[in-house]
């Protein structure tokens, strides 16, 4: 049974498990959210096919550089602001509490959309695997429910258990992709080629769509700061893990997509990607590797999705916890498991939301003309792109918030960290967000605009407007709660609660 939240200032503030996550574990948790095998097997061929550009590998390098610049100010701020609702806290302290609460609602919608959407591909992949390997006909929604149960169990347990599970799964994913890369480079029917890395192969018609597709591969890297209350060293762990994860993700995806282009042949990869889509990697392995390895790779593709589900579930649970602790949402959401100190109420809330949407899509997909692909074409495609839409917007706002925060709290950083890098990051991320808006129809698989073109983005953005209005109501009617917005574990600790000191290394330092 979860412990009760503490609504009064003179009572202990609900906290998460302390000092449990080190740099390696956090890196694995960040990378797990990006689902490496899923991106290489599914995202990269789709990018090649839809954009018709050979320069997809270069897009990962460019975006990696953008996110490294973004991370300079973001990771510096993470040393001083320790809050499980990272974007919410950063924007509240940098741009003002009303915008911060609005951002919190956008973050909840975006992360939930990303997490729940992945169930569509997970259910389809597990159902197909059961049919192909064991000859079992299991509906996608039943497979999705099996994953839902596993995620729910991990969500209410110690965070280091999730870290260990994700560490194993991510390591196996990397191993499969590395083997694929080696086989692809060894095969190279047209020889080694640097064409996929040439600027002219990327910066042509369709480059906007390429960036819009590729940025989705990085979603989740920003979650390092969300675990800042649970890491071993709040001032360094999240910062180091975030920078390491960005570099590893960018380099790994650039190398693997280049290997795919070389393995198929630069003159053939676009046509082969169009023909086979997300099956391209497995078709290649079927031609060059033993059957048992192909089956193992297909199984690890499924566990890759499971790892991403767990990672995003943990993020959502901590957002609910943070907002409940500060009274922005009902305080019951701040309840933690007394044994594991996991955000039990937030975890259960996310599980209930996921279950409700799974039921809706299971009913809607019954007898649908799309057949077995229904959960991929709808639940997965719609919701994950909605999530990416919202998260890129939040990253852009966070870059601007970093400038605002360090203008009032300079600490010992130079102008590059405090101002120049965040501004460059903001401009680049606003540009990427604009590309996502421009190519949103393409991202969700529409041949021409329809009601989904504006409805899906509206589902992400409109709650943000309500959140901003809600912050105004709190300011007028609950000034005590309003004063603690964005302060994290400091609220409820007496008359000095919520205070940010220019002289202290952290607003939450215990």
CSV table of C-alpha atoms in Angstrom, one decimal:
chain,number,residue,atom,x,y,z
A,1,UNK,CA,0.0,0.0,0.0
A,2,UNK,CA,1.3,3.5,-0.9
A,3,UNK,CA,2.1,6.0,1.7
A,4,UNK,CA,-0.1,9.1,2.1
A,5,UNK,CA,1.0,12.4,0.7
A,6,UNK,CA,1.9,15.2,3.0
A,7,UNK,CA,-0.1,18.3,2.3
A,8,UNK,CA,1.1,20.5,5.2
A,9,UNK,CA,4.2,22.6,5.3
A,10,UNK,CA,5.4,21.3,8.6
A,11,UNK,CA,5.2,17.6,7.6
A,12,UNK,CA,7.8,15.7,5.6
A,13,UNK,CA,7.7,16.1,1.9
A,14,UNK,CA,7.2,12.9,-0.2
A,15,UNK,CA,10.5,11.9,-1.7
A,16,UNK,CA,11.7,9.3,-4.2
A,17,UNK,CA,14.4,6.7,-3.6
A,18,UNK,CA,17.7,8.6,-3.0
A,19,UNK,CA,21.2,7.9,-4.3
A,20,UNK,CA,20.2,4.8,-6.3
A,21,UNK,CA,21.2,5.6,-9.9
A,22,UNK,CA,24.8,6.1,-11.1
A,23,UNK,CA,26.0,7.4,-14.5
A,24,UNK,CA,26.1,4.1,-16.4
A,25,UNK,CA,22.6,3.1,-15.2
A,26,UNK,CA,21.2,6.5,-16.1
A,27,UNK,CA,22.8,6.4,-19.6
A,28,UNK,CA,21.1,3.0,-20.2
A,29,UNK,CA,17.7,4.4,-19.0
A,30,UNK,CA,18.1,7.4,-21.4
A,31,UNK,CA,19.1,5.3,-24.3
A,32,UNK,CA,16.4,2.7,-23.6
A,33,UNK,CA,13.7,5.4,-24.2
A,34,UNK,CA,15.1,6.0,-27.8
A,35,UNK,CA,14.8,2.2,-28.5
A,36,UNK,CA,18.0,1.7,-30.6
A,37,UNK,CA,17.0,-1.5,-32.4
A,38,UNK,CA,13.6,-0.1,-33.1
A,39,UNK,CA,15.0,3.1,-34.6
A,40,UNK,CA,17.6,1.2,-36.8
A,41,UNK,CA,15.1,-1.4,-37.9
A,42,UNK,CA,12.0,0.7,-38.2
A,43,UNK,CA,12.8,4.4,-38.2
A,44,UNK,CA,15.9,4.5,-40.6
A,45,UNK,CA,14.3,2.5,-43.5
A,46,UNK,CA,11.1,4.6,-43.2
A,47,UNK,CA,13.2,7.8,-43.3
A,48,UNK,CA,15.0,6.6,-46.4
A,49,UNK,CA,11.8,5.5,-48.1
A,50,UNK,CA,9.6,8.6,-47.3
A,51,UNK,CA,12.2,11.3,-47.9
A,52,UNK,CA,14.1,9.7,-50.8
A,53,UNK,CA,17.3,11.1,-49.4
A,54,UNK,CA,20.6,9.2,-49.1
A,55,UNK,CA,21.8,11.6,-46.4
A,56,UNK,CA,19.8,10.2,-43.5
A,57,UNK,CA,23.1,9.3,-41.6
A,58,UNK,CA,24.2,12.9,-41.7
A,59,UNK,CA,20.9,14.0,-40.3
A,60,UNK,CA,21.7,12.2,-37.0
A,61,UNK,CA,25.1,13.9,-36.8
A,62,UNK,CA,23.5,17.4,-37.4
A,63,UNK,CA,20.8,16.8,-34.8
A,64,UNK,CA,23.3,15.3,-32.4
A,65,UNK,CA,25.3,18.5,-32.6
A,66,UNK,CA,22.2,20.5,-32.0
A,67,UNK,CA,21.3,18.5,-28.9
A,68,UNK,CA,24.8,18.7,-27.6
A,69,UNK,CA,24.6,22.5,-27.8
A,70,UNK,CA,21.1,22.3,-26.1
A,71,UNK,CA,22.6,20.1,-23.4
A,72,UNK,CA,25.3,22.7,-22.4
A,73,UNK,CA,22.9,25.0,-20.7
A,74,UNK,CA,20.3,22.3,-19.9
A,75,UNK,CA,22.8,20.1,-18.0
A,76,UNK,CA,24.3,23.2,-16.3
A,77,UNK,CA,20.9,24.0,-14.9
A,78,UNK,CA,20.3,20.4,-13.9
A,79,UNK,CA,23.1,20.8,-11.4
A,80,UNK,CA,21.0,23.4,-9.5
A,81,UNK,CA,17.4,22.4,-10.1
A,82,UNK,CA,16.6,18.8,-9.0
A,83,UNK,CA,13.0,18.0,-9.7
A,84,UNK,CA,11.3,14.9,-11.1
A,85,UNK,CA,9.2,17.2,-13.4
A,86,UNK,CA,12.3,18.5,-15.3
A,87,UNK,CA,10.8,20.6,-18.1
A,88,UNK,CA,8.1,21.8,-15.8
A,89,UNK,CA,10.6,22.9,-13.1
A,90,UNK,CA,13.0,24.5,-15.6
A,91,UNK,CA,10.4,26.5,-17.5
A,92,UNK,CA,8.7,27.5,-14.2
A,93,UNK,CA,12.0,28.9,-12.8
A,94,UNK,CA,13.2,30.4,-16.1
A,95,UNK,CA,10.0,31.7,-17.8
A,96,UNK,CA,7.5,32.0,-15.0
A,97,UNK,CA,5.2,29.7,-13.2
A,98,UNK,CA,2.1,30.1,-15.5
A,99,UNK,CA,4.1,29.0,-18.5
A,100,UNK,CA,5.7,26.3,-16.4
A,101,UNK,CA,2.4,24.8,-15.4
A,102,UNK,CA,1.2,24.9,-19.0
A,103,UNK,CA,4.4,23.2,-20.0
A,104,UNK,CA,3.8,20.5,-17.4
A,105,UNK,CA,0.4,19.7,-18.9
A,106,UNK,CA,2.0,19.5,-22.4
A,107,UNK,CA,4.7,17.3,-21.0
A,108,UNK,CA,2.1,14.9,-19.5
A,109,UNK,CA,0.2,14.7,-22.7
A,110,UNK,CA,3.4,14.3,-24.8
A,111,UNK,CA,5.0,11.6,-22.6
A,112,UNK,CA,1.8,9.7,-22.2
A,113,UNK,CA,1.2,9.8,-26.0
A,114,UNK,CA,4.7,8.6,-26.7
A,115,UNK,CA,4.5,5.7,-24.1
A,116,UNK,CA,1.0,4.6,-25.0
A,117,UNK,CA,1.6,4.8,-28.7
A,118,UNK,CA,4.5,2.3,-28.5
A,119,UNK,CA,2.0,-0.3,-27.3
A,120,UNK,CA,0.6,-0.4,-30.8
A,121,UNK,CA,3.9,-1.4,-32.4
A,122,UNK,CA,4.8,-3.7,-29.4
A,123,UNK,CA,1.4,-5.5,-29.7
A,124,UNK,CA,1.8,-5.9,-33.5
A,125,UNK,CA,5.4,-7.1,-33.3
A,126,UNK,CA,4.8,-9.7,-30.5
A,127,UNK,CA,1.7,-11.0,-32.2
A,128,UNK,CA,3.6,-11.4,-35.5
A,129,UNK,CA,6.5,-13.1,-33.7
A,130,UNK,CA,4.1,-15.5,-31.9
A,131,UNK,CA,2.5,-16.4,-35.3
A,132,UNK,CA,5.8,-16.7,-37.2
A,133,UNK,CA,7.8,-18.7,-34.6
A,134,UNK,CA,5.2,-20.6,-32.7
A,135,UNK,CA,2.3,-20.6,-35.1
A,136,UNK,CA,0.0,-19.0,-32.5
A,137,UNK,CA,-2.7,-16.5,-33.5
A,138,UNK,CA,-2.7,-14.0,-30.7
A,139,UNK,CA,-4.5,-10.6,-31.2
A,140,UNK,CA,-2.3,-7.6,-31.0
A,141,UNK,CA,-4.2,-6.1,-28.1
A,142,UNK,CA,-3.7,-9.2,-26.0
A,143,UNK,CA,0.1,-9.0,-26.6
A,144,UNK,CA,0.0,-5.3,-25.8
A,145,UNK,CA,-1.8,-6.1,-22.5
A,146,UNK,CA,1.0,-8.6,-21.6
A,147,UNK,CA,3.5,-5.8,-22.1
A,148,UNK,CA,1.3,-3.4,-20.1
A,149,UNK,CA,1.3,-5.8,-17.1
A,150,UNK,CA,5.1,-6.1,-17.2
A,151,UNK,CA,5.6,-2.4,-17.4
A,152,UNK,CA,3.1,-1.8,-14.5
A,153,UNK,CA,5.0,-4.3,-12.2
A,154,UNK,CA,8.3,-2.6,-12.9
A,155,UNK,CA,6.8,0.8,-12.5
A,156,UNK,CA,6.0,0.3,-8.8
A,157,UNK,CA,9.3,-1.4,-7.9
A,158,UNK,CA,12.6,0.2,-7.1
A,159,UNK,CA,14.0,2.3,-9.9
A,160,UNK,CA,17.3,0.4,-9.8
A,161,UNK,CA,15.4,-2.7,-10.8
A,162,UNK,CA,14.1,-1.0,-13.9
A,163,UNK,CA,17.6,0.3,-14.5
A,164,UNK,CA,19.1,-3.3,-14.3
A,165,UNK,CA,16.4,-4.7,-16.7
A,166,UNK,CA,16.8,-1.8,-19.1
A,167,UNK,CA,20.6,-2.2,-19.0
A,168,UNK,CA,20.5,-5.8,-20.1
A,169,UNK,CA,17.9,-5.1,-22.8
A,170,UNK,CA,19.8,-2.1,-24.2
A,171,UNK,CA,23.1,-4.1,-24.2
A,172,UNK,CA,21.5,-6.9,-26.2
A,173,UNK,CA,20.0,-4.4,-28.6
A,174,UNK,CA,23.4,-2.8,-29.2
A,175,UNK,CA,24.9,-6.2,-29.8
A,176,UNK,CA,22.4,-7.1,-32.5
A,177,UNK,CA,22.8,-3.8,-34.3
A,178,UNK,CA,26.6,-4.0,-34.1
A,179,UNK,CA,26.5,-7.5,-35.6
A,180,UNK,CA,24.2,-6.2,-38.4
A,181,UNK,CA,26.5,-3.2,-39.0
A,182,UNK,CA,29.5,-5.5,-39.4
A,183,UNK,CA,27.7,-7.8,-41.8
A,184,UNK,CA,26.4,-4.8,-43.8
A,185,UNK,CA,29.9,-3.3,-44.1
A,186,UNK,CA,31.4,-6.7,-45.0
A,187,UNK,CA,28.8,-7.2,-47.7
A,188,UNK,CA,28.9,-3.7,-49.2
A,189,UNK,CA,27.9,-4.7,-52.8
A,190,UNK,CA,29.0,-1.4,-54.2
A,191,UNK,CA,32.0,-1.0,-51.9
A,192,UNK,CA,32.7,1.5,-49.1
A,193,UNK,CA,31.0,4.9,-49.8
A,194,UNK,CA,31.0,8.2,-48.1
A,195,UNK,CA,28.0,9.4,-50.2
A,196,UNK,CA,25.5,9.0,-47.3
A,197,UNK,CA,27.5,11.5,-45.3
A,198,UNK,CA,27.9,14.1,-48.0
A,199,UNK,CA,25.9,17.4,-47.4
A,200,UNK,CA,24.5,17.2,-50.9
A,201,UNK,CA,22.9,13.9,-50.0
A,202,UNK,CA,20.9,15.5,-47.2
A,203,UNK,CA,20.4,19.2,-48.0
A,204,UNK,CA,18.0,18.8,-50.9
A,205,UNK,CA,14.2,18.6,-51.4
A,206,UNK,CA,12.8,16.6,-48.4
A,207,UNK,CA,15.5,17.6,-45.9
A,208,UNK,CA,12.8,19.0,-43.6
A,209,UNK,CA,11.0,15.6,-43.5
A,210,UNK,CA,14.4,13.9,-42.8
A,211,UNK,CA,15.0,16.0,-39.8
A,212,UNK,CA,11.4,15.6,-38.6
A,213,UNK,CA,11.8,11.8,-38.8
A,214,UNK,CA,15.3,11.7,-37.3
A,215,UNK,CA,14.5,13.9,-34.2
A,216,UNK,CA,12.1,11.2,-33.0
A,217,UNK,CA,15.1,8.9,-32.5
A,218,UNK,CA,16.4,11.2,-29.8
A,219,UNK,CA,13.2,11.4,-27.8
A,220,UNK,CA,13.8,10.5,-24.2
A,221,UNK,CA,17.4,11.7,-24.0
A,222,UNK,CA,16.2,14.7,-21.9
A,223,UNK,CA,14.8,12.4,-19.2
A,224,UNK,CA,18.2,12.3,-17.4
A,225,UNK,CA,17.2,15.3,-15.4
A,226,UNK,CA,13.9,13.7,-14.4
A,227,UNK,CA,15.9,11.2,-12.3
A,228,UNK,CA,17.9,14.0,-10.6
A,229,UNK,CA,16.3,13.3,-7.2
A,230,UNK,CA,17.3,9.7,-7.4
A,231,UNK,CA,20.8,9.8,-8.7
A,232,UNK,CA,24.0,9.2,-6.6
A,233,UNK,CA,25.3,12.8,-7.2
A,234,UNK,CA,22.6,15.3,-8.1
A,235,UNK,CA,25.2,17.8,-9.3
A,236,UNK,CA,27.0,15.7,-11.8
A,237,UNK,CA,25.2,12.4,-12.6
A,238,UNK,CA,22.4,13.7,-14.7
A,239,UNK,CA,24.7,16.2,-16.5
A,240,UNK,CA,27.3,13.5,-17.4
A,241,UNK,CA,24.7,10.9,-18.4
A,242,UNK,CA,22.8,13.3,-20.6
A,243,UNK,CA,25.9,14.4,-22.6
A,244,UNK,CA,27.2,10.8,-22.9
A,245,UNK,CA,23.8,9.6,-24.1
A,246,UNK,CA,23.4,12.3,-26.7
A,247,UNK,CA,26.8,11.5,-28.2
A,248,UNK,CA,26.3,7.8,-28.1
A,249,UNK,CA,22.9,8.0,-29.7
A,250,UNK,CA,23.9,10.3,-32.4
A,251,UNK,CA,27.1,8.4,-33.3
A,252,UNK,CA,25.4,5.0,-33.1
A,253,UNK,CA,22.4,5.9,-35.3
A,254,UNK,CA,24.7,7.7,-37.8
A,255,UNK,CA,27.0,4.7,-38.1
A,256,UNK,CA,24.2,2.2,-38.3
A,257,UNK,CA,22.2,4.1,-40.9
A,258,UNK,CA,25.4,4.5,-42.9
A,259,UNK,CA,26.0,0.8,-42.6
A,260,UNK,CA,22.5,0.1,-43.9
A,261,UNK,CA,23.1,2.3,-46.9
A,262,UNK,CA,26.4,0.6,-47.6
A,263,UNK,CA,25.1,-2.9,-47.0
A,264,UNK,CA,22.3,-2.4,-49.5
A,265,UNK,CA,24.3,-0.3,-51.8
A,266,UNK,CA,23.8,3.5,-52.1
A,267,UNK,CA,22.1,3.1,-55.4
A,268,UNK,CA,19.7,0.5,-54.0
A,269,UNK,CA,18.9,1.4,-50.4
A,270,UNK,CA,16.1,3.9,-51.2
A,271,UNK,CA,14.3,1.3,-53.4
A,272,UNK,CA,14.9,-1.5,-51.0
A,273,UNK,CA,13.6,0.6,-48.1
A,274,UNK,CA,10.5,1.5,-50.0
A,275,UNK,CA,10.0,-2.2,-50.9
A,276,UNK,CA,10.5,-3.7,-47.4
A,277,UNK,CA,10.1,-0.8,-45.0
A,278,UNK,CA,10.7,-1.8,-41.3
A,279,UNK,CA,11.4,-5.4,-42.4
A,280,UNK,CA,14.6,-4.4,-44.3
A,281,UNK,CA,17.0,-5.1,-41.5
A,282,UNK,CA,15.5,-8.6,-40.9
A,283,UNK,CA,15.4,-9.3,-44.7
A,284,UNK,CA,19.1,-8.5,-44.8
A,285,UNK,CA,19.8,-10.7,-41.8
A,286,UNK,CA,17.8,-13.5,-43.4
A,287,UNK,CA,20.1,-13.4,-46.4
A,288,UNK,CA,23.3,-13.2,-44.4
A,289,UNK,CA,22.8,-14.7,-41.0
A,290,UNK,CA,21.6,-18.0,-39.5
A,291,UNK,CA,17.8,-18.3,-38.9
A,292,UNK,CA,18.2,-18.5,-35.2
A,293,UNK,CA,19.9,-15.2,-35.2
A,294,UNK,CA,17.1,-13.6,-37.2
A,295,UNK,CA,14.6,-15.0,-34.8
A,296,UNK,CA,16.7,-13.7,-31.8
A,297,UNK,CA,16.9,-10.3,-33.5
A,298,UNK,CA,13.1,-10.2,-34.0
A,299,UNK,CA,12.7,-11.1,-30.3
A,300,UNK,CA,15.1,-8.3,-29.2
A,301,UNK,CA,13.1,-5.9,-31.4
A,302,UNK,CA,10.2,-6.6,-29.2
A,303,UNK,CA,12.2,-6.3,-26.0
A,304,UNK,CA,13.5,-3.0,-27.4
A,305,UNK,CA,10.0,-1.7,-27.5
A,306,UNK,CA,9.4,-3.0,-24.0
A,307,UNK,CA,12.4,-1.1,-22.7
A,308,UNK,CA,11.1,2.1,-24.3
A,309,UNK,CA,7.7,1.5,-22.7
A,310,UNK,CA,9.3,1.1,-19.2
A,311,UNK,CA,11.5,4.2,-19.7
A,312,UNK,CA,8.6,6.4,-20.7
A,313,UNK,CA,6.3,5.0,-18.1
A,314,UNK,CA,8.9,5.9,-15.4
A,315,UNK,CA,9.1,9.5,-16.8
A,316,UNK,CA,5.3,9.9,-16.7
A,317,UNK,CA,5.0,8.5,-13.2
A,318,UNK,CA,7.6,11.0,-11.9
A,319,UNK,CA,5.8,13.9,-13.6
A,320,UNK,CA,2.6,12.9,-11.8
A,321,UNK,CA,4.6,12.6,-8.6
A,322,UNK,CA,6.2,16.0,-9.0
A,323,UNK,CA,3.0,17.8,-9.8
A,324,UNK,CA,1.1,16.1,-7.0
A,325,UNK,CA,3.8,16.8,-4.4
A,326,UNK,CA,3.6,20.5,-5.2
A,327,UNK,CA,-0.2,20.6,-5.2
A,328,UNK,CA,-0.5,21.5,-8.9
A,329,UNK,CA,-2.4,18.3,-9.4
A,330,UNK,CA,-4.2,16.3,-6.6
A,331,UNK,CA,-1.8,15.4,-3.8
A,332,UNK,CA,-2.8,11.8,-4.0
A,333,UNK,CA,-0.5,11.5,-7.0
A,334,UNK,CA,2.5,12.1,-4.7
A,335,UNK,CA,2.0,8.8,-2.9
A,336,UNK,CA,5.0,6.5,-3.0
A,337,UNK,CA,5.5,2.9,-2.3
A,338,UNK,CA,6.8,2.8,1.3
A,339,UNK,CA,9.0,-0.3,0.5
A,340,UNK,CA,10.4,0.8,-2.9
A,341,UNK,CA,9.9,4.6,-2.7
A,342,UNK,CA,8.7,4.4,-6.3
A,343,UNK,CA,6.0,6.9,-7.4
A,344,UNK,CA,3.3,4.3,-7.0
A,345,UNK,CA,0.3,6.6,-7.5
A,346,UNK,CA,1.8,8.2,-10.6
A,347,UNK,CA,2.7,4.7,-12.0
A,348,UNK,CA,-0.8,3.4,-11.4
A,349,UNK,CA,-2.3,6.5,-13.0
A,350,UNK,CA,-0.3,6.1,-16.1
A,351,UNK,CA,-1.1,2.4,-16.3
A,352,UNK,CA,-4.8,3.2,-16.1
A,353,UNK,CA,-4.6,5.8,-18.8
A,354,UNK,CA,-2.7,3.3,-21.1
A,355,UNK,CA,-5.3,0.6,-20.4
A,356,UNK,CA,-8.2,2.9,-21.3
A,357,UNK,CA,-6.6,3.8,-24.7
A,358,UNK,CA,-5.7,0.2,-25.4
A,359,UNK,CA,-9.3,-0.8,-24.9
A,360,UNK,CA,-10.5,2.1,-27.2
A,361,UNK,CA,-8.1,1.1,-30.0
A,362,UNK,CA,-8.8,-2.6,-29.6
A,363,UNK,CA,-12.5,-2.0,-30.1
A,364,UNK,CA,-11.9,0.5,-33.0
A,365,UNK,CA,-9.6,-2.0,-34.7
A,366,UNK,CA,-12.0,-4.9,-34.7
A,367,UNK,CA,-12.7,-5.7,-38.3
A,368,UNK,CA,-10.9,-2.6,-39.6
A,369,UNK,CA,-9.8,-2.6,-43.2
A,370,UNK,CA,-6.1,-2.1,-42.2
A,371,UNK,CA,-6.1,-5.6,-40.6
A,372,UNK,CA,-3.1,-6.6,-38.5
A,373,UNK,CA,-1.4,-3.2,-39.3
A,374,UNK,CA,-4.2,-1.2,-37.6
A,375,UNK,CA,-2.3,-0.6,-34.3
A,376,UNK,CA,0.8,0.4,-36.2
A,377,UNK,CA,-0.9,2.8,-38.6
A,378,UNK,CA,-3.0,4.4,-35.9
A,379,UNK,CA,-2.1,3.9,-32.3
A,380,UNK,CA,1.7,3.9,-32.9
A,381,UNK,CA,2.0,6.4,-35.7
A,382,UNK,CA,-0.5,8.9,-34.4
A,383,UNK,CA,0.5,9.0,-30.7
A,384,UNK,CA,4.3,8.8,-31.0
A,385,UNK,CA,4.4,11.7,-33.5
A,386,UNK,CA,2.1,13.6,-31.2
A,387,UNK,CA,4.6,13.0,-28.4
A,388,UNK,CA,7.5,14.1,-30.5
A,389,UNK,CA,5.7,17.2,-31.5
A,390,UNK,CA,5.1,18.3,-27.9
A,391,UNK,CA,8.5,17.3,-26.6
A,392,UNK,CA,10.5,19.2,-29.2
A,393,UNK,CA,8.4,22.3,-28.4
A,394,UNK,CA,9.2,21.8,-24.7
A,395,UNK,CA,12.9,21.5,-25.4
A,396,UNK,CA,12.8,24.8,-27.3
A,397,UNK,CA,11.1,26.5,-24.4
A,398,UNK,CA,13.5,24.9,-22.0
A,399,UNK,CA,16.5,26.4,-23.9
A,400,UNK,CA,14.9,29.9,-23.5
A,401,UNK,CA,14.2,29.1,-19.9
A,402,UNK,CA,17.8,28.4,-19.2
A,403,UNK,CA,18.7,31.9,-20.3
A,404,UNK,CA,16.1,33.4,-18.0
A,405,UNK,CA,17.2,31.2,-15.0
A,406,UNK,CA,20.9,32.1,-15.3
A,407,UNK,CA,20.1,35.8,-15.8
A,408,UNK,CA,18.8,35.7,-12.2
A,409,UNK,CA,21.1,33.0,-10.9
A,410,UNK,CA,24.5,33.4,-12.5
A,411,UNK,CA,26.5,31.0,-10.5
A,412,UNK,CA,30.0,30.6,-11.9
A,413,UNK,CA,29.2,29.9,-15.6
A,414,UNK,CA,30.5,31.9,-18.5
A,415,UNK,CA,28.3,33.6,-21.1
A,416,UNK,CA,28.6,30.7,-23.5
A,417,UNK,CA,26.9,28.3,-21.0
A,418,UNK,CA,24.4,30.9,-19.7
A,419,UNK,CA,23.4,32.6,-22.9
A,420,UNK,CA,25.0,31.7,-26.2
A,421,UNK,CA,24.6,27.9,-26.2
A,422,UNK,CA,20.9,28.0,-25.0
A,423,UNK,CA,20.0,30.7,-27.6
A,424,UNK,CA,21.6,28.7,-30.4
A,425,UNK,CA,19.9,25.6,-29.1
A,426,UNK,CA,16.5,27.4,-29.0
A,427,UNK,CA,16.8,28.7,-32.5
A,428,UNK,CA,17.7,25.2,-33.8
A,429,UNK,CA,15.0,23.4,-31.9
A,430,UNK,CA,12.4,26.0,-33.0
A,431,UNK,CA,13.4,25.3,-36.6
A,432,UNK,CA,13.1,21.5,-36.0
A,433,UNK,CA,9.6,22.1,-34.4
A,434,UNK,CA,8.6,24.1,-37.5
A,435,UNK,CA,9.7,21.3,-39.7
A,436,UNK,CA,7.6,18.8,-37.7
A,437,UNK,CA,4.6,21.1,-38.0
A,438,UNK,CA,5.2,21.5,-41.8
A,439,UNK,CA,5.6,17.8,-42.4
A,440,UNK,CA,3.1,16.5,-39.7
A,441,UNK,CA,0.8,15.0,-42.4
A,442,UNK,CA,3.7,13.0,-43.8
A,443,UNK,CA,4.8,11.8,-40.3
A,444,UNK,CA,1.4,10.4,-39.5
A,445,UNK,CA,1.0,8.8,-42.9
A,446,UNK,CA,-1.5,11.1,-44.6
A,447,UNK,CA,-1.5,11.6,-48.3
A,448,UNK,CA,-3.3,14.9,-47.9
A,449,UNK,CA,-4.4,17.0,-44.9
A,450,UNK,CA,-7.6,16.0,-43.0
A,451,UNK,CA,-9.0,16.5,-39.5
A,452,UNK,CA,-6.1,14.6,-37.9
A,453,UNK,CA,-3.7,17.2,-39.2
A,454,UNK,CA,-4.9,19.7,-36.6
A,455,UNK,CA,-6.7,17.5,-34.1
A,456,UNK,CA,-3.6,15.5,-33.0
A,457,UNK,CA,-1.4,18.6,-32.4
A,458,UNK,CA,-4.4,20.3,-30.6
A,459,UNK,CA,-4.6,17.4,-28.2
A,460,UNK,CA,-1.1,18.2,-27.1
A,461,UNK,CA,-1.3,22.0,-27.1
A,462,UNK,CA,-4.7,22.8,-25.8
A,463,UNK,CA,-4.0,21.3,-22.4
A,464,UNK,CA,-1.1,23.6,-22.1
A,465,UNK,CA,-3.4,26.6,-22.4
A,466,UNK,CA,-5.7,25.2,-19.7
A,467,UNK,CA,-2.6,24.6,-17.6
A,468,UNK,CA,-1.5,28.2,-17.8
A,469,UNK,CA,-5.1,29.3,-16.8
A,470,UNK,CA,-5.0,26.8,-14.0
A,471,UNK,CA,-1.8,28.4,-12.7
A,472,UNK,CA,-3.6,31.7,-12.6
A,473,UNK,CA,-6.4,30.2,-10.5
A,474,UNK,CA,-3.8,28.7,-8.1
A,475,UNK,CA,-2.1,32.1,-7.8
A,476,UNK,CA,-5.4,33.8,-6.9
A,477,UNK,CA,-6.8,31.1,-4.6
A,478,UNK,CA,-3.8,29.1,-3.3
A,479,UNK,CA,-0.8,31.4,-3.0
A,480,UNK,CA,0.9,29.0,-0.7
A,481,UNK,CA,0.9,26.3,-3.4
A,482,UNK,CA,1.8,28.9,-6.1
A,483,UNK,CA,4.9,29.9,-4.2
A,484,UNK,CA,6.2,26.3,-4.3
A,485,UNK,CA,5.7,25.7,-8.0
A,486,UNK,CA,8.8,24.2,-9.6
A,487,UNK,CA,10.7,23.9,-6.2
A,488,UNK,CA,10.6,20.1,-6.0
A,489,UNK,CA,11.6,18.4,-2.7
A,490,UNK,CA,12.1,21.8,-1.0
A,491,UNK,CA,8.3,22.5,-0.7
A,492,UNK,CA,6.8,21.7,2.7
A,493,UNK,CA,10.0,22.2,4.6
A,494,UNK,CA,9.1,25.2,6.7
A,495,UNK,CA,9.1,29.0,6.3
A,496,UNK,CA,12.0,28.9,3.8
A,497,UNK,CA,10.3,26.4,1.5
A,498,UNK,CA,10.6,27.1,-2.2
A,499,UNK,CA,13.5,29.5,-1.8
A,500,UNK,CA,16.2,29.6,-4.5
A,501,UNK,CA,19.5,30.8,-3.2
A,502,UNK,CA,22.2,32.2,-5.5
A,503,UNK,CA,24.7,31.0,-3.0
A,504,UNK,CA,23.6,27.3,-2.8
A,505,UNK,CA,24.7,24.8,-5.4
A,506,UNK,CA,21.1,23.4,-5.7
A,507,UNK,CA,17.6,24.4,-4.9
A,508,UNK,CA,17.0,20.9,-3.6
A,509,UNK,CA,20.3,20.1,-2.0
A,510,UNK,CA,19.6,18.1,1.1
